[in-house]
mmCIF file of N, CA and C in Angstrom:
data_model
loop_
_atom_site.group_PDB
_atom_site.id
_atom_site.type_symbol
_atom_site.label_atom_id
_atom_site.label_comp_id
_atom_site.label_asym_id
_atom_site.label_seq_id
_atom_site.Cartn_x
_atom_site.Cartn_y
_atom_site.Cartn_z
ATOM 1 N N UNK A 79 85.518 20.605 -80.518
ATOM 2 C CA UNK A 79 84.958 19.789 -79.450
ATOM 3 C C UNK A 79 85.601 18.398 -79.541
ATOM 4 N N UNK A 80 86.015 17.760 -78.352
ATOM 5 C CA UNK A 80 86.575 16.868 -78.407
ATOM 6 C C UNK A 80 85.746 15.389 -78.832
ATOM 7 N N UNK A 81 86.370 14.204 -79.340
ATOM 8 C CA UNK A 81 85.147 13.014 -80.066
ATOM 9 C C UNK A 81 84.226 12.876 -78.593
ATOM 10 N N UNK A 82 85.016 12.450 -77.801
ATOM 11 C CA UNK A 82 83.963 11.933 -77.015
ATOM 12 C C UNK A 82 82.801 13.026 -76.141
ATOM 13 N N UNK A 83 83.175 14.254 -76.522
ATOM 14 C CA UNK A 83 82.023 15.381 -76.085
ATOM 15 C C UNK A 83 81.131 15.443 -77.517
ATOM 16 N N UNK A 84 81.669 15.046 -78.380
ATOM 17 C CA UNK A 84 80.768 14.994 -79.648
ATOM 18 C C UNK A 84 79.942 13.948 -79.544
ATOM 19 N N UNK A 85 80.013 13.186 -78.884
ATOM 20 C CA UNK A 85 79.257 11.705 -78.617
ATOM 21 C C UNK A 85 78.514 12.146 -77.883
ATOM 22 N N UNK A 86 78.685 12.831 -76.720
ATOM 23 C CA UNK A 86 77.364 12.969 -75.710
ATOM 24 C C UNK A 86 76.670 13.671 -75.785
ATOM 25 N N UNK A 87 76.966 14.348 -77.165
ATOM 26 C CA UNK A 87 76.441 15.938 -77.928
ATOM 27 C C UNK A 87 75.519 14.834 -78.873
ATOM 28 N N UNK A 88 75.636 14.069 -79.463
ATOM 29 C CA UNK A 88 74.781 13.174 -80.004
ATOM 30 C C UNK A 88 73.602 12.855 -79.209
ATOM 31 N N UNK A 89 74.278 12.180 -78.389
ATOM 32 C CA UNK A 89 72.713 11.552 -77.440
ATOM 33 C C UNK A 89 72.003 12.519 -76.952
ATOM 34 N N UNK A 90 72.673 13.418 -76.636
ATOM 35 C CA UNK A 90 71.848 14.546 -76.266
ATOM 36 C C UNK A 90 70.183 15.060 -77.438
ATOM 37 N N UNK A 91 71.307 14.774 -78.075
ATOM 38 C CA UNK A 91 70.312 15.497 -79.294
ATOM 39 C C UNK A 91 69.065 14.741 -79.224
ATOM 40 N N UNK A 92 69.654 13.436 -79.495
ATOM 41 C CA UNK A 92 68.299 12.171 -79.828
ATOM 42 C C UNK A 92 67.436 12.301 -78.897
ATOM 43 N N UNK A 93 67.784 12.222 -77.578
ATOM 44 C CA UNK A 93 66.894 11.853 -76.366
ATOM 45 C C UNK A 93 66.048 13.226 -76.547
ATOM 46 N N UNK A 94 66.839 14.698 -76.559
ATOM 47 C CA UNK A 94 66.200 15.768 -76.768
ATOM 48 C C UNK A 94 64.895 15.378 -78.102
ATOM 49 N N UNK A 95 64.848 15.215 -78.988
ATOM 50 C CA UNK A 95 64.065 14.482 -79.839
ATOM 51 C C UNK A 95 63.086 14.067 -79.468
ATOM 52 N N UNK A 96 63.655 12.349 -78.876
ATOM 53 C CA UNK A 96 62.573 11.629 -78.844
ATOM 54 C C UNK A 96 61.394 12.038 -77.506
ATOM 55 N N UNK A 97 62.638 12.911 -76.737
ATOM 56 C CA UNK A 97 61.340 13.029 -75.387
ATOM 57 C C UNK A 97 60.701 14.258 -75.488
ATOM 58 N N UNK A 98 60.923 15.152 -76.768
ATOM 59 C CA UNK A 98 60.153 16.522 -77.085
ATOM 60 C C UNK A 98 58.819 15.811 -78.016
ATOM 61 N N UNK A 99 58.890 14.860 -78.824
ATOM 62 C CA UNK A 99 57.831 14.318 -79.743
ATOM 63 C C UNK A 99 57.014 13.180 -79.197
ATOM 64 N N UNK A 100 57.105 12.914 -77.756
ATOM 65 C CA UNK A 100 56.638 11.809 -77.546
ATOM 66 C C UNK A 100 55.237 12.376 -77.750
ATOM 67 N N UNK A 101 54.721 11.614 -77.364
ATOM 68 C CA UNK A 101 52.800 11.164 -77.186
ATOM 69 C C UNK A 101 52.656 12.452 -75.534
ATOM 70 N N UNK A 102 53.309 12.213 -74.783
ATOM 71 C CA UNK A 102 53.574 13.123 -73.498
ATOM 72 C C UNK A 102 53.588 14.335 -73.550
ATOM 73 N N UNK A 103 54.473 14.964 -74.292
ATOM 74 C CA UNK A 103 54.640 15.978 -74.436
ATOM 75 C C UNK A 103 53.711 17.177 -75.406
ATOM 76 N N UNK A 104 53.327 16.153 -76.433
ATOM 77 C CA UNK A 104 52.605 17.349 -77.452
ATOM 78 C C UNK A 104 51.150 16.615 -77.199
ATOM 79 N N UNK A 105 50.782 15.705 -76.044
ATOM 80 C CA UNK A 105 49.523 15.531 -76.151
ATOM 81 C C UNK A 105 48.388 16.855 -75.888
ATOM 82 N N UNK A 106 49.211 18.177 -75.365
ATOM 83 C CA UNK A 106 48.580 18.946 -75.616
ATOM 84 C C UNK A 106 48.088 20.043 -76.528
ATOM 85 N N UNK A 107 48.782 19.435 -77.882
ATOM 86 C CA UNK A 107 49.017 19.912 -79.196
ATOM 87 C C UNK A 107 50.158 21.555 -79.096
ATOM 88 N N UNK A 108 51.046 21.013 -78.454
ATOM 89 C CA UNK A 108 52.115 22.197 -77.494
ATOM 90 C C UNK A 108 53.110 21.668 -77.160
ATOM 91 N N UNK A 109 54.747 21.851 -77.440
ATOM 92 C CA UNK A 109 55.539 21.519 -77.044
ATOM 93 C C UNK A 109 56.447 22.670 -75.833
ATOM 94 N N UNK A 110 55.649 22.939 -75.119
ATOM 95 C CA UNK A 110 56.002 23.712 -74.087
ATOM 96 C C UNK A 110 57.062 24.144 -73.212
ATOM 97 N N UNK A 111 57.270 25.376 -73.207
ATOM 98 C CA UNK A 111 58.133 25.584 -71.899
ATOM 99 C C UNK A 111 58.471 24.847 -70.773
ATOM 100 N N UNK A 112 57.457 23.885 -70.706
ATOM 101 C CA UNK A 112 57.055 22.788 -69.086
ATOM 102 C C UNK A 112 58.162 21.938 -69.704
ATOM 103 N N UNK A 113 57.412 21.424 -71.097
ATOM 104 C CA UNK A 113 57.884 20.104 -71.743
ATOM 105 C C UNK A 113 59.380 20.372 -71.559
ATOM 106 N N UNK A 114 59.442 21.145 -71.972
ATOM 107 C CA UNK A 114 61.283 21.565 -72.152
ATOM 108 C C UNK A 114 61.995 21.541 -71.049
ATOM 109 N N UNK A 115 61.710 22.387 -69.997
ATOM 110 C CA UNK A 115 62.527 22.174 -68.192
ATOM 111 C C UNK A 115 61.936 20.798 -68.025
ATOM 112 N N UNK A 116 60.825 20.006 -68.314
ATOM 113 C CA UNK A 116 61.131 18.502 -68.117
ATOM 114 C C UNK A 116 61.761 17.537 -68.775
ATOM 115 N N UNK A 117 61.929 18.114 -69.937
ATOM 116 C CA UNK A 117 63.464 17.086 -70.571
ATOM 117 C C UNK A 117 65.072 17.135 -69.989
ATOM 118 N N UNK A 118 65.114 18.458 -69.641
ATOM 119 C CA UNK A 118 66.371 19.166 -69.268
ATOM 120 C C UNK A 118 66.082 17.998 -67.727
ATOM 121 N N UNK A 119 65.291 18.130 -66.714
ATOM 122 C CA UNK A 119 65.812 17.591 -65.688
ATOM 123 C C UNK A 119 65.408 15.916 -65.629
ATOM 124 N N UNK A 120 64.543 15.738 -66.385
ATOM 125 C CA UNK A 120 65.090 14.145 -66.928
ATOM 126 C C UNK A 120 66.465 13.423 -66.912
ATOM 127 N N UNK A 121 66.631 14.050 -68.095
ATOM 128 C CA UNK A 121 68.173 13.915 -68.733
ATOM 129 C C UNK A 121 68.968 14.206 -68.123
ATOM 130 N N UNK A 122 68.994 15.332 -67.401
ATOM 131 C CA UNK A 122 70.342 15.495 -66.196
ATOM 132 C C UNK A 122 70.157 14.000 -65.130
ATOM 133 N N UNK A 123 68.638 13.903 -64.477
ATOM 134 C CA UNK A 123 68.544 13.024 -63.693
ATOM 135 C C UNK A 123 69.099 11.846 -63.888
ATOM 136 N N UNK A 124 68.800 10.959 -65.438
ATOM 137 C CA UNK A 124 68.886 9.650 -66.334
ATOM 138 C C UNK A 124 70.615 9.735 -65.565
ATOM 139 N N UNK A 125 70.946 10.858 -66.140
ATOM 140 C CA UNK A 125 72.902 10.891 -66.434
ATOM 141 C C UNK A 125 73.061 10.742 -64.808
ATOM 142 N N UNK A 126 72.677 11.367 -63.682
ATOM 143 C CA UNK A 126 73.099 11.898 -62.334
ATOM 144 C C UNK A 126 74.024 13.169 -62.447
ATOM 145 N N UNK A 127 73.513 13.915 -63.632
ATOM 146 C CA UNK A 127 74.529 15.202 -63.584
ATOM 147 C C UNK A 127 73.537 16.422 -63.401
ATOM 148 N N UNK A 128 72.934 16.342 -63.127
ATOM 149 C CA UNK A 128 72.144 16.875 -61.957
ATOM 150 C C UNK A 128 73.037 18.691 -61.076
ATOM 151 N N UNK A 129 72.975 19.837 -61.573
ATOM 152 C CA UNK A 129 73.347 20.521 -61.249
ATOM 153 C C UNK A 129 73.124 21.067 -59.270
ATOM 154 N N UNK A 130 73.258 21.930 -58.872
ATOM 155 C CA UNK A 130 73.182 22.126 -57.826
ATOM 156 C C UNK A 130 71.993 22.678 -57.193
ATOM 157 N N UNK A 131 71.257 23.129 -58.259
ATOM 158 C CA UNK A 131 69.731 23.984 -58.593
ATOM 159 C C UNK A 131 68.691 22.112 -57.980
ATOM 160 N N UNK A 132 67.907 22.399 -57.195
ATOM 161 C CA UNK A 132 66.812 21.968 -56.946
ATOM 162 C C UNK A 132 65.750 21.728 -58.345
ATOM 163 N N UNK A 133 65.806 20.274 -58.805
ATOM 164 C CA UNK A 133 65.284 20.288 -59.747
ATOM 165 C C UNK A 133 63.646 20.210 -60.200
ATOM 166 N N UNK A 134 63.075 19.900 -58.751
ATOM 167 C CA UNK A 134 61.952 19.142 -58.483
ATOM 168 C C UNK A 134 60.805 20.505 -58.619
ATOM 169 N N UNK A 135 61.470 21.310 -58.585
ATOM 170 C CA UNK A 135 60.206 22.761 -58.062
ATOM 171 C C UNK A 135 60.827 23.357 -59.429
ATOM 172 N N UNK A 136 61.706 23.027 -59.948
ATOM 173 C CA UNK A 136 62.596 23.856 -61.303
ATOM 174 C C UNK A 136 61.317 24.504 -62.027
ATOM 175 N N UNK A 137 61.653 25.585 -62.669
ATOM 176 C CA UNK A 137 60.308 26.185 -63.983
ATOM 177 C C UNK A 137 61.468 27.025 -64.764
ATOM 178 N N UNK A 138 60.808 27.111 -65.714
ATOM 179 C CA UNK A 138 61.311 27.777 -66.607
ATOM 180 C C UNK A 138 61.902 28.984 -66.914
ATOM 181 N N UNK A 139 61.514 30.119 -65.767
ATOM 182 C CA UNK A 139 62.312 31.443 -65.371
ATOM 183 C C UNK A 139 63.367 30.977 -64.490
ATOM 184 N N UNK A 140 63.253 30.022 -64.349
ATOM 185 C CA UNK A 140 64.412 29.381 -63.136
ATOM 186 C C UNK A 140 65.793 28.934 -63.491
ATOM 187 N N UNK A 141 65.349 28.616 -65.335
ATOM 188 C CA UNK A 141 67.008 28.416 -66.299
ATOM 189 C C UNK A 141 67.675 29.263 -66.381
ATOM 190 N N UNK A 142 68.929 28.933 -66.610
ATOM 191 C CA UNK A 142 69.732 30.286 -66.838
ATOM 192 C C UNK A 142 69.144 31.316 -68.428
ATOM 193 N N UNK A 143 69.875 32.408 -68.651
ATOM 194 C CA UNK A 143 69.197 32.965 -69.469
ATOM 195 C C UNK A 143 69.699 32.403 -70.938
ATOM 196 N N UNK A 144 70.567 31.441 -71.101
ATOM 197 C CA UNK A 144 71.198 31.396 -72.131
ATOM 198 C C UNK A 144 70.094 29.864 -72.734
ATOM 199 N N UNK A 145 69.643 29.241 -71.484
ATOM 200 C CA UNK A 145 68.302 27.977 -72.253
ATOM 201 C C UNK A 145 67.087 28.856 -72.258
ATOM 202 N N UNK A 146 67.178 29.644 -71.384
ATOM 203 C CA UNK A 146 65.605 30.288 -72.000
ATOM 204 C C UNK A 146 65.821 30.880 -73.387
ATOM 205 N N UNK A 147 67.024 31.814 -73.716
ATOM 206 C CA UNK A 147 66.545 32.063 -75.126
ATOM 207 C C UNK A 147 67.058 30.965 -75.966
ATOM 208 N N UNK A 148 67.745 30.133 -76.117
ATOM 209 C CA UNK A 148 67.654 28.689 -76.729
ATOM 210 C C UNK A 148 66.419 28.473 -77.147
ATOM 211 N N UNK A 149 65.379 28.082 -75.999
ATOM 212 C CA UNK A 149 64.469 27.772 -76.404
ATOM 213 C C UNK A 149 63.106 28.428 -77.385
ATOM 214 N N UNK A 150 62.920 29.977 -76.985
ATOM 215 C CA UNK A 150 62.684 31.069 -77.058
ATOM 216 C C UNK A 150 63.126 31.348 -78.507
ATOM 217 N N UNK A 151 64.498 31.339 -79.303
ATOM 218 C CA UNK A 151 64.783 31.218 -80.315
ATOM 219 C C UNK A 151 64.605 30.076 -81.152
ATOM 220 N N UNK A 152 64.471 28.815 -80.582
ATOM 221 C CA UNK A 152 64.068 27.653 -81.247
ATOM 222 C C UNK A 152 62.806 27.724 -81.420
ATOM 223 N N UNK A 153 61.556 28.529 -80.996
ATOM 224 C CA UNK A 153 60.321 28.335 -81.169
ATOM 225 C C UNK A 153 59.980 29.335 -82.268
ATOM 226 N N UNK A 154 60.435 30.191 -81.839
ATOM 227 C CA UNK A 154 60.321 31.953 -83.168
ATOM 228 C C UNK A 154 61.540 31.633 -83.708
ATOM 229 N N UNK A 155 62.114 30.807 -84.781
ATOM 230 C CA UNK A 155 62.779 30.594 -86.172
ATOM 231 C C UNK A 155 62.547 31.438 -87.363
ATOM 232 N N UNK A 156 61.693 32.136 -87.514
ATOM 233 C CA UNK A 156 61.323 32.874 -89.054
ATOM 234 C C UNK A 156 62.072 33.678 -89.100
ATOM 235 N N UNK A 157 62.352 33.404 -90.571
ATOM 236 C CA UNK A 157 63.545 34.206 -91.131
ATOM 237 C C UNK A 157 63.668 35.305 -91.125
ATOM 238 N N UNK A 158 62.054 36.315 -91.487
ATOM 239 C CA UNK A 158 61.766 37.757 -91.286
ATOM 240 C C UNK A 158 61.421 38.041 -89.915
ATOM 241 N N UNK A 159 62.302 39.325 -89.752
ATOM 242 C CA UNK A 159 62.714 39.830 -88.489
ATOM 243 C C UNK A 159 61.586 40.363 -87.545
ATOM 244 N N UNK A 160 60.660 41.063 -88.184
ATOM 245 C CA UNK A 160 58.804 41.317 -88.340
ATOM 246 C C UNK A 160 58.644 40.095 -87.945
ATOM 247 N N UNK A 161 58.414 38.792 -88.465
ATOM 248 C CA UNK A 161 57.388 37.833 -87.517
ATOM 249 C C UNK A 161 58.161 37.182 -86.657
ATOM 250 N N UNK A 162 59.615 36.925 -86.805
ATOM 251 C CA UNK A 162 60.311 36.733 -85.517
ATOM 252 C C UNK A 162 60.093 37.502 -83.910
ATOM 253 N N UNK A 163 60.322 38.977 -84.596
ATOM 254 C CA UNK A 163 59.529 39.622 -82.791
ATOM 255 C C UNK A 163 58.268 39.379 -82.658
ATOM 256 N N UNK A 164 57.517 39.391 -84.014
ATOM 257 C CA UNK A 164 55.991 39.468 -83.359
ATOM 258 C C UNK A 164 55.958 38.078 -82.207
ATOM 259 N N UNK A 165 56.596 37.263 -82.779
ATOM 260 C CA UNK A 165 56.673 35.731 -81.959
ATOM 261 C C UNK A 165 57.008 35.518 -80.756
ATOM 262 N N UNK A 166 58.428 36.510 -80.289
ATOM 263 C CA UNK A 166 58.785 36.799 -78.993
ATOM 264 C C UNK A 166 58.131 37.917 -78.343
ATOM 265 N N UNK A 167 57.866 38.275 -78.881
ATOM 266 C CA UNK A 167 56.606 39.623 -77.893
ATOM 267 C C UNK A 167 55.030 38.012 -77.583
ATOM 268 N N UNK A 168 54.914 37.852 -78.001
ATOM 269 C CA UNK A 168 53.628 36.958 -78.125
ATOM 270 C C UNK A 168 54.401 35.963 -76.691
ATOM 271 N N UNK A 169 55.635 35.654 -77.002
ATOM 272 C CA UNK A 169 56.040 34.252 -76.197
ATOM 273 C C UNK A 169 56.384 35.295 -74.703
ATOM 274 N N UNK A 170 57.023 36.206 -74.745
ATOM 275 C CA UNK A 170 57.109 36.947 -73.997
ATOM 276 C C UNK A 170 56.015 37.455 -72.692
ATOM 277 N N UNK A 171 54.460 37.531 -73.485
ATOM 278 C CA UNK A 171 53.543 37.836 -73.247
ATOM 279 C C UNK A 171 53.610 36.822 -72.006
ATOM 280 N N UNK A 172 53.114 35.327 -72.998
ATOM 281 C CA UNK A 172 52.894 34.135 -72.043
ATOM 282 C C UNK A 172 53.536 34.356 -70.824
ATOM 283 N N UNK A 173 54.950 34.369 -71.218
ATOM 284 C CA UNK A 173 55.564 33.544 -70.278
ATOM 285 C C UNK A 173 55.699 35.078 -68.710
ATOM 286 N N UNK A 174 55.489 36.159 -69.213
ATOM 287 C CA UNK A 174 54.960 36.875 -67.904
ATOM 288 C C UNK A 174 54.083 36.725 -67.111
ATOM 289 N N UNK A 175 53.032 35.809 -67.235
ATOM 290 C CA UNK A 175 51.651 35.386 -67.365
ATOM 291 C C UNK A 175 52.131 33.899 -66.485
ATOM 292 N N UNK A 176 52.651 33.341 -66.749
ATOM 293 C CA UNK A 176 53.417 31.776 -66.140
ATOM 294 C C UNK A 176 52.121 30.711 -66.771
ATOM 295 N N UNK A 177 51.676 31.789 -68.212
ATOM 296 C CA UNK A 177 51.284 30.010 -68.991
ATOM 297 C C UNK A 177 52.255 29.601 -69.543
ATOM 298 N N UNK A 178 51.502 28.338 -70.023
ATOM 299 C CA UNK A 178 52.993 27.489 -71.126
ATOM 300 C C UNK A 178 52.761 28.430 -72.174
ATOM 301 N N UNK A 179 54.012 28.265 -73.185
ATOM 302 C CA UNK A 179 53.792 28.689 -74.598
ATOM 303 C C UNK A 179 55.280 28.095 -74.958
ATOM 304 N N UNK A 180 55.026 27.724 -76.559
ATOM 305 C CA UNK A 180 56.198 27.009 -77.278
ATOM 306 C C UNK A 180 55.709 26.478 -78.485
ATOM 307 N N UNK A 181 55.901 25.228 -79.183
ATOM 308 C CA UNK A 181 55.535 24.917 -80.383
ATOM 309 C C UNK A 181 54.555 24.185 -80.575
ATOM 310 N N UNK A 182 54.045 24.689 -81.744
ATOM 311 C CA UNK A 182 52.556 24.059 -81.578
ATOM 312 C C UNK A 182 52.655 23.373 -82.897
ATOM 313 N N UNK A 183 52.092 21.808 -82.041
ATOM 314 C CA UNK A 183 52.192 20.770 -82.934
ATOM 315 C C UNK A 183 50.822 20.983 -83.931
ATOM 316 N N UNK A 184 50.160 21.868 -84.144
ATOM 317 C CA UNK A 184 49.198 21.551 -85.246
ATOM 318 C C UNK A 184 49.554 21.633 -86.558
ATOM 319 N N UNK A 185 50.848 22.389 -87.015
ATOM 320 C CA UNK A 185 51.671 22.109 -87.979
ATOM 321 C C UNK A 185 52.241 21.378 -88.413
ATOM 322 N N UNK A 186 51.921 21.396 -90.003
ATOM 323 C CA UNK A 186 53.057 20.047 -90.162
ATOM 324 C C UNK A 186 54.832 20.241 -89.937
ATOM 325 N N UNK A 187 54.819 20.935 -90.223
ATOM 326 C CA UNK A 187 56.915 21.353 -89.706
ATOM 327 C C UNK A 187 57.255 21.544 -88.414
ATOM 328 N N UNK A 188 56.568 21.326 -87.817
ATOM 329 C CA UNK A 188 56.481 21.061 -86.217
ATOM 330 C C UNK A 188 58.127 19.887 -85.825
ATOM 331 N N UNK A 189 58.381 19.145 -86.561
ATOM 332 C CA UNK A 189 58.790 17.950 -86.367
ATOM 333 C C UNK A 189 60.183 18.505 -86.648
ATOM 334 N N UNK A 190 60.088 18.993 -88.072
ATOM 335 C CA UNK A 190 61.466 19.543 -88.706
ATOM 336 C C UNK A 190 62.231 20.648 -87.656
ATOM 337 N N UNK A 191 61.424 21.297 -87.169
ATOM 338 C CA UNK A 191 61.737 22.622 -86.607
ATOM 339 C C UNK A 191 62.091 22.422 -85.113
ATOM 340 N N UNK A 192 61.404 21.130 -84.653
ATOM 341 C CA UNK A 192 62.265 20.763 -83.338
ATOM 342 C C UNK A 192 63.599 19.875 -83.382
ATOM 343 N N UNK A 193 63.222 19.101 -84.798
ATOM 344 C CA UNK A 193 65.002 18.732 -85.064
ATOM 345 C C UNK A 193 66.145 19.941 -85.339
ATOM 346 N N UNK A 194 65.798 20.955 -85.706
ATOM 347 C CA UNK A 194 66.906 21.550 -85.699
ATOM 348 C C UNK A 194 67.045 22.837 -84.389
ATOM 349 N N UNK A 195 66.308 22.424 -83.442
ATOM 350 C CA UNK A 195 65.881 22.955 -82.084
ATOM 351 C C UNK A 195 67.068 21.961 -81.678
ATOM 352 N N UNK A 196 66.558 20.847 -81.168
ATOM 353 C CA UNK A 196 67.340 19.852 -80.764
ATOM 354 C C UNK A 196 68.959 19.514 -81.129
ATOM 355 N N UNK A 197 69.148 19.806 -81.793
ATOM 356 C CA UNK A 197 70.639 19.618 -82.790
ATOM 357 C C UNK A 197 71.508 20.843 -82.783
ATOM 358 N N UNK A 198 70.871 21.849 -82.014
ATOM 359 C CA UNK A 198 71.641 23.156 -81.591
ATOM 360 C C UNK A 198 73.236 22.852 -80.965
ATOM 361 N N UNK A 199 74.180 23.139 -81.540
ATOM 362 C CA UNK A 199 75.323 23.003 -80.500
ATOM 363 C C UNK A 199 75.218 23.757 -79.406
ATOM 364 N N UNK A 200 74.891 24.893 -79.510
ATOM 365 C CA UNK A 200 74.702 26.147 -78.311
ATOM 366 C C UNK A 200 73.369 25.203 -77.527
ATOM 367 N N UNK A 201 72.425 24.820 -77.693
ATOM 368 C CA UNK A 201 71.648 24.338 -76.423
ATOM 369 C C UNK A 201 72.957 23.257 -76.200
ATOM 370 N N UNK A 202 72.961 22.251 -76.344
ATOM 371 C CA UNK A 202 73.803 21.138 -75.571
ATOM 372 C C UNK A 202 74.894 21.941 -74.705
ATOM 373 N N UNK A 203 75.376 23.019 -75.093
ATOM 374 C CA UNK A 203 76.784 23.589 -74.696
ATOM 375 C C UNK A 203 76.271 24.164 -73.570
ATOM 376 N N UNK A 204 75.130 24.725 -73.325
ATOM 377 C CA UNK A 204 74.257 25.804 -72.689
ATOM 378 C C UNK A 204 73.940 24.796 -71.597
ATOM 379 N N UNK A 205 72.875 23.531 -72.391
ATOM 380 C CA UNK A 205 72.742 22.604 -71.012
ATOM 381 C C UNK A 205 73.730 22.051 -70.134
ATOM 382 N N UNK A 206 75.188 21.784 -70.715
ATOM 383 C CA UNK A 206 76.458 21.367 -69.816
ATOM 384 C C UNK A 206 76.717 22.484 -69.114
ATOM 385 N N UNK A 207 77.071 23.312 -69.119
ATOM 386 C CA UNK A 207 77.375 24.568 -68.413
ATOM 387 C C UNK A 207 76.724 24.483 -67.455
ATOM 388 N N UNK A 208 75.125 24.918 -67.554
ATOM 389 C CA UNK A 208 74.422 24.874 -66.496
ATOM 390 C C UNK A 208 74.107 23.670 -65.930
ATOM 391 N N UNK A 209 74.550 22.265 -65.986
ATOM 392 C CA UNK A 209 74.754 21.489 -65.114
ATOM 393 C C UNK A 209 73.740 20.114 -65.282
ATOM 394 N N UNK A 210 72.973 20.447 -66.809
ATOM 395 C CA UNK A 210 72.413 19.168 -67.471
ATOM 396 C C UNK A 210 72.804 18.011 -68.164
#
């Protein structure tokens, strides 16, 4: 990757960060599917890179398939393969349903586990593509 795509691969990250942990986002002790398509069109908005997709009505079946499982894989992390599906059958459930579901801040590794959510090269690569 070239320096200066490594740079915007940086900020990416941070802003991804700071606007997944705000007070906003997990005030519902949930870092949600919502939360997430509203960082994505934030951040496209902030930049004006803004894809061609209507962002205002955007939801989360509405990403391409490569940020839904981004995210989807950033929430079910466990190492054993057993509570990894149990996690995506569970998230799966939700999200047929069109509740939220995603990380739940009542944990303490909540924090750790969205930094290395956030710091994904494949999400940043995933969000440029599709036009974030």
């Amino acid at each position: 990757i070239p320096e200066n795509v490594k740079y915007i691969q940086l900020l990416f990250e941070i802003e991804c960060a700071d606007t997944l942990r705000n007070r906003k986002a997990r005030s519902d002790g949930l870092i949600s599917n919502v939360d997430y398509v509203n960082f994505l069109v934030e951040y496209c908005t902030s930049k004006n890179t803004c894809g061609d997709e209507d962002t205002e009505e955007l939801q989360f079946k509405d990403l391409s398939i490569d940020l839904q499982l981004d995210f989807l894989y950033g929430v079910c992390e466990e190492e054993d393969m057993v509570q990894r599906n149990e996690c995506l059958d569970l998230l799966e459930t939700s999200a047929t349903t069109d509740d939220e579901f995603g990380l739940s801040t009542s944990d303490g590794g909540w924090r750790l586990q969205l930094g290395r959510f956030c710091e994904g090269e494949e999400l940043f690569l995933h969000a440029l593509e599709d036009g974030f």
